[in-house]
Tab-separated table of C-alpha atoms in Angstrom:
chain	number	residue	atom	x	y	z
Z	1	UNK	CA	0.000	0.000	0.000
Z	2	UNK	CA	1.348	3.430	-0.976
Z	3	UNK	CA	2.252	5.625	1.994
Z	4	UNK	CA	1.146	9.265	1.887
Z	5	UNK	CA	1.596	12.155	4.309
Z	6	UNK	CA	-1.150	14.770	4.540
Z	7	UNK	CA	-0.764	18.075	6.374
Z	8	UNK	CA	-3.916	20.161	6.844
Z	9	UNK	CA	-5.191	23.362	8.388
Z	10	UNK	CA	-8.353	25.435	8.427
Z	11	UNK	CA	-8.957	29.092	9.208
Z	12	UNK	CA	-11.864	31.471	9.507
Z	13	UNK	CA	-12.190	35.260	9.395
Z	14	UNK	CA	-14.930	35.607	11.955
Z	15	UNK	CA	-16.385	32.411	13.374
Z	16	UNK	CA	-18.734	31.960	11.622
Z	17	UNK	CA	-17.428	33.895	8.661
Z	18	UNK	CA	-15.413	33.462	5.502
Z	19	UNK	CA	-13.274	30.360	5.863
Z	20	UNK	CA	-10.413	28.675	4.102
Z	21	UNK	CA	-8.599	25.370	4.212
Z	22	UNK	CA	-5.169	24.252	3.093
Z	23	UNK	CA	-3.652	20.821	2.573
Z	24	UNK	CA	-0.331	19.416	1.441
Z	25	UNK	CA	-0.057	15.871	0.107
Z	26	UNK	CA	3.371	14.233	0.111
Z	27	UNK	CA	4.193	10.942	-1.585
Z	28	UNK	CA	7.818	10.098	-2.233
Z	29	UNK	CA	9.281	13.066	-4.103
Z	30	UNK	CA	5.846	14.380	-5.089
Z	31	UNK	CA	4.169	17.299	-3.340
Z	32	UNK	CA	0.740	18.776	-4.069
Z	33	UNK	CA	-0.711	21.845	-2.372
Z	34	UNK	CA	-4.485	22.278	-2.232
Z	35	UNK	CA	-6.725	25.019	-0.902
Z	36	UNK	CA	-10.244	26.364	-1.027
Z	37	UNK	CA	-12.856	28.057	1.072
Z	38	UNK	CA	-16.443	28.963	1.797
Z	39	UNK	CA	-18.174	32.245	2.490
Z	40	UNK	CA	-20.250	31.345	5.557
Z	41	UNK	CA	-18.604	28.644	7.623
Z	42	UNK	CA	-16.759	27.926	10.855
Z	43	UNK	CA	-13.172	27.175	11.731
Z	44	UNK	CA	-14.067	23.599	12.722
Z	45	UNK	CA	-15.760	22.964	9.373
Z	46	UNK	CA	-12.672	24.190	7.547
Z	47	UNK	CA	-10.379	21.988	9.664
Z	48	UNK	CA	-12.389	18.850	8.825
Z	49	UNK	CA	-12.844	19.907	5.196
Z	50	UNK	CA	-9.072	20.196	4.741
Z	51	UNK	CA	-8.632	16.531	5.676
Z	52	UNK	CA	-11.531	15.454	3.467
Z	53	UNK	CA	-10.225	17.338	0.446
Z	54	UNK	CA	-6.751	15.877	0.859
Z	55	UNK	CA	-8.031	12.317	1.171
Z	56	UNK	CA	-10.457	12.747	-1.731
Z	57	UNK	CA	-7.530	13.614	-4.014
Z	58	UNK	CA	-6.076	10.124	-3.596
Z	59	UNK	CA	-6.837	7.921	-6.586
Z	60	UNK	CA	-6.569	4.550	-4.801
Z	61	UNK	CA	-6.466	3.265	-1.207
Z	62	UNK	CA	-3.357	4.454	0.621
Z	63	UNK	CA	-1.778	4.398	4.049
Z	64	UNK	CA	-2.077	8.015	5.163
Z	65	UNK	CA	-0.522	9.907	8.063
Z	66	UNK	CA	-2.640	13.012	8.674
Z	67	UNK	CA	-1.016	15.886	10.576
Z	68	UNK	CA	-3.367	18.575	11.889
Z	69	UNK	CA	-3.326	21.207	14.616
Z	70	UNK	CA	-7.074	20.714	15.108
Z	71	UNK	CA	-7.837	18.903	18.366
Z	72	UNK	CA	-11.472	18.787	17.175
Z	73	UNK	CA	-10.522	16.732	14.114
Z	74	UNK	CA	-7.716	14.613	15.533
Z	75	UNK	CA	-9.400	13.747	18.850
Z	76	UNK	CA	-12.621	12.727	17.104
Z	77	UNK	CA	-10.618	9.743	15.823
Z	78	UNK	CA	-7.922	9.247	18.476
Z	79	UNK	CA	-10.486	9.389	21.306
Z	80	UNK	CA	-13.045	7.407	19.279
Z	81	UNK	CA	-15.739	10.083	19.473
Z	82	UNK	CA	-16.723	9.739	15.811
Z	83	UNK	CA	-17.426	6.005	16.188
Z	84	UNK	CA	-19.612	6.638	19.224
Z	85	UNK	CA	-21.474	9.428	17.446
Z	86	UNK	CA	-22.157	7.157	14.490
Z	87	UNK	CA	-23.307	4.302	16.742
Z	88	UNK	CA	-25.660	6.632	18.619
Z	89	UNK	CA	-27.279	8.080	15.492
Z	90	UNK	CA	-25.023	11.165	15.437
Z	91	UNK	CA	-25.964	12.219	18.950
Z	92	UNK	CA	-23.471	13.173	21.644
Z	93	UNK	CA	-23.454	11.672	25.138
Z	94	UNK	CA	-25.707	14.492	26.344
Z	95	UNK	CA	-28.276	13.617	23.648
Z	96	UNK	CA	-27.596	16.750	21.591
Z	97	UNK	CA	-27.001	16.492	17.851
Z	98	UNK	CA	-23.388	16.310	16.654
Z	99	UNK	CA	-22.380	19.395	14.661
Z	100	UNK	CA	-21.015	19.020	11.123
Z	101	UNK	CA	-22.488	15.535	10.625
Z	102	UNK	CA	-22.234	15.886	6.840
Z	103	UNK	CA	-18.464	16.309	7.097
Z	104	UNK	CA	-17.956	13.601	9.726
Z	105	UNK	CA	-19.829	11.105	7.570
Z	106	UNK	CA	-17.692	11.944	4.519
Z	107	UNK	CA	-14.497	11.728	6.548
Z	108	UNK	CA	-15.493	8.470	8.198
Z	109	UNK	CA	-16.151	6.934	4.771
Z	110	UNK	CA	-12.699	8.064	3.608
Z	111	UNK	CA	-11.034	6.552	6.681
Z	112	UNK	CA	-12.617	3.247	5.723
Z	113	UNK	CA	-11.165	3.504	2.201
Z	114	UNK	CA	-7.688	4.510	3.349
Z	115	UNK	CA	-5.689	3.371	6.360
Z	116	UNK	CA	-5.524	6.713	8.164
Z	117	UNK	CA	-3.484	7.588	11.247
Z	118	UNK	CA	-4.104	10.997	12.813
Z	119	UNK	CA	-1.332	13.028	14.438
Z	120	UNK	CA	-1.811	16.238	16.442
Z	121	UNK	CA	0.753	18.974	15.795
Z	122	UNK	CA	1.156	22.262	17.617
Z	123	UNK	CA	-0.425	25.070	15.610
Z	124	UNK	CA	1.424	28.239	14.646
Z	125	UNK	CA	4.693	26.803	15.921
Z	126	UNK	CA	7.831	25.645	14.139
Z	127	UNK	CA	6.188	23.032	11.907
Z	128	UNK	CA	6.942	24.299	8.392
Z	129	UNK	CA	4.260	22.258	6.631
Z	130	UNK	CA	1.523	23.115	9.143
Z	131	UNK	CA	2.461	26.777	8.788
Z	132	UNK	CA	2.279	26.489	4.997
Z	133	UNK	CA	-1.203	24.945	5.256
Z	134	UNK	CA	-2.265	27.881	7.436
Z	135	UNK	CA	-0.898	30.241	4.782
Z	136	UNK	CA	-2.838	28.396	2.040
Z	137	UNK	CA	-6.041	28.608	4.109
Z	138	UNK	CA	-5.590	32.332	4.733
Z	139	UNK	CA	-4.846	32.973	1.055
Z	140	UNK	CA	-8.118	31.196	0.182
Z	141	UNK	CA	-9.995	33.491	2.592
Z	142	UNK	CA	-8.333	36.560	1.082
Z	143	UNK	CA	-9.215	35.371	-2.416
Z	144	UNK	CA	-12.887	34.888	-1.484
Z	145	UNK	CA	-13.035	38.299	0.182
Z	146	UNK	CA	-11.423	39.954	-2.872
Z	147	UNK	CA	-13.980	38.357	-5.191
Z	148	UNK	CA	-16.777	39.414	-2.844
Z	149	UNK	CA	-15.414	42.967	-2.681
Z	150	UNK	CA	-15.084	43.128	-6.479
Z	151	UNK	CA	-18.680	41.883	-6.835
Z	152	UNK	CA	-20.010	44.500	-4.405
Z	153	UNK	CA	-18.080	47.230	-6.241
Z	154	UNK	CA	-19.518	46.228	-9.623
Z	155	UNK	CA	-22.982	45.936	-8.065
Z	156	UNK	CA	-22.702	49.550	-6.890
Z	157	UNK	CA	-21.482	50.740	-10.278
Z	158	UNK	CA	-17.966	51.430	-9.042
């Protein structure tokens, strides 16, 4: 099975607000950077989306080491929360609905296609690839805001 390393990060300008995600896929000598965003989202959604988008780029089942600074994303798997949520009909222990079910279901499906190991890294520290993912996410936010600003300007006849 091919071994892949995936670094991810998500960011949001306002929470909720305009959000972005960044991912870097590494396989042997190959490196691919990915990014994107959404206008009305949350930081947690962008963190999970970054992992999903990276895994969805893989063309066949792989052994993947995912590195993320998101405790929300990493602990959902390392602590087994996601399996409990699924078993309980996407309800938490307190009976409340799990947030972002659509994303958790997509990610859970991907972790059953690929052999995924999650690793928590310290955010905004000395991890070059995590920092680059943060930069990609923030560039995606800036790009969305620029497009939005350009649209508003043209709408006002400016």
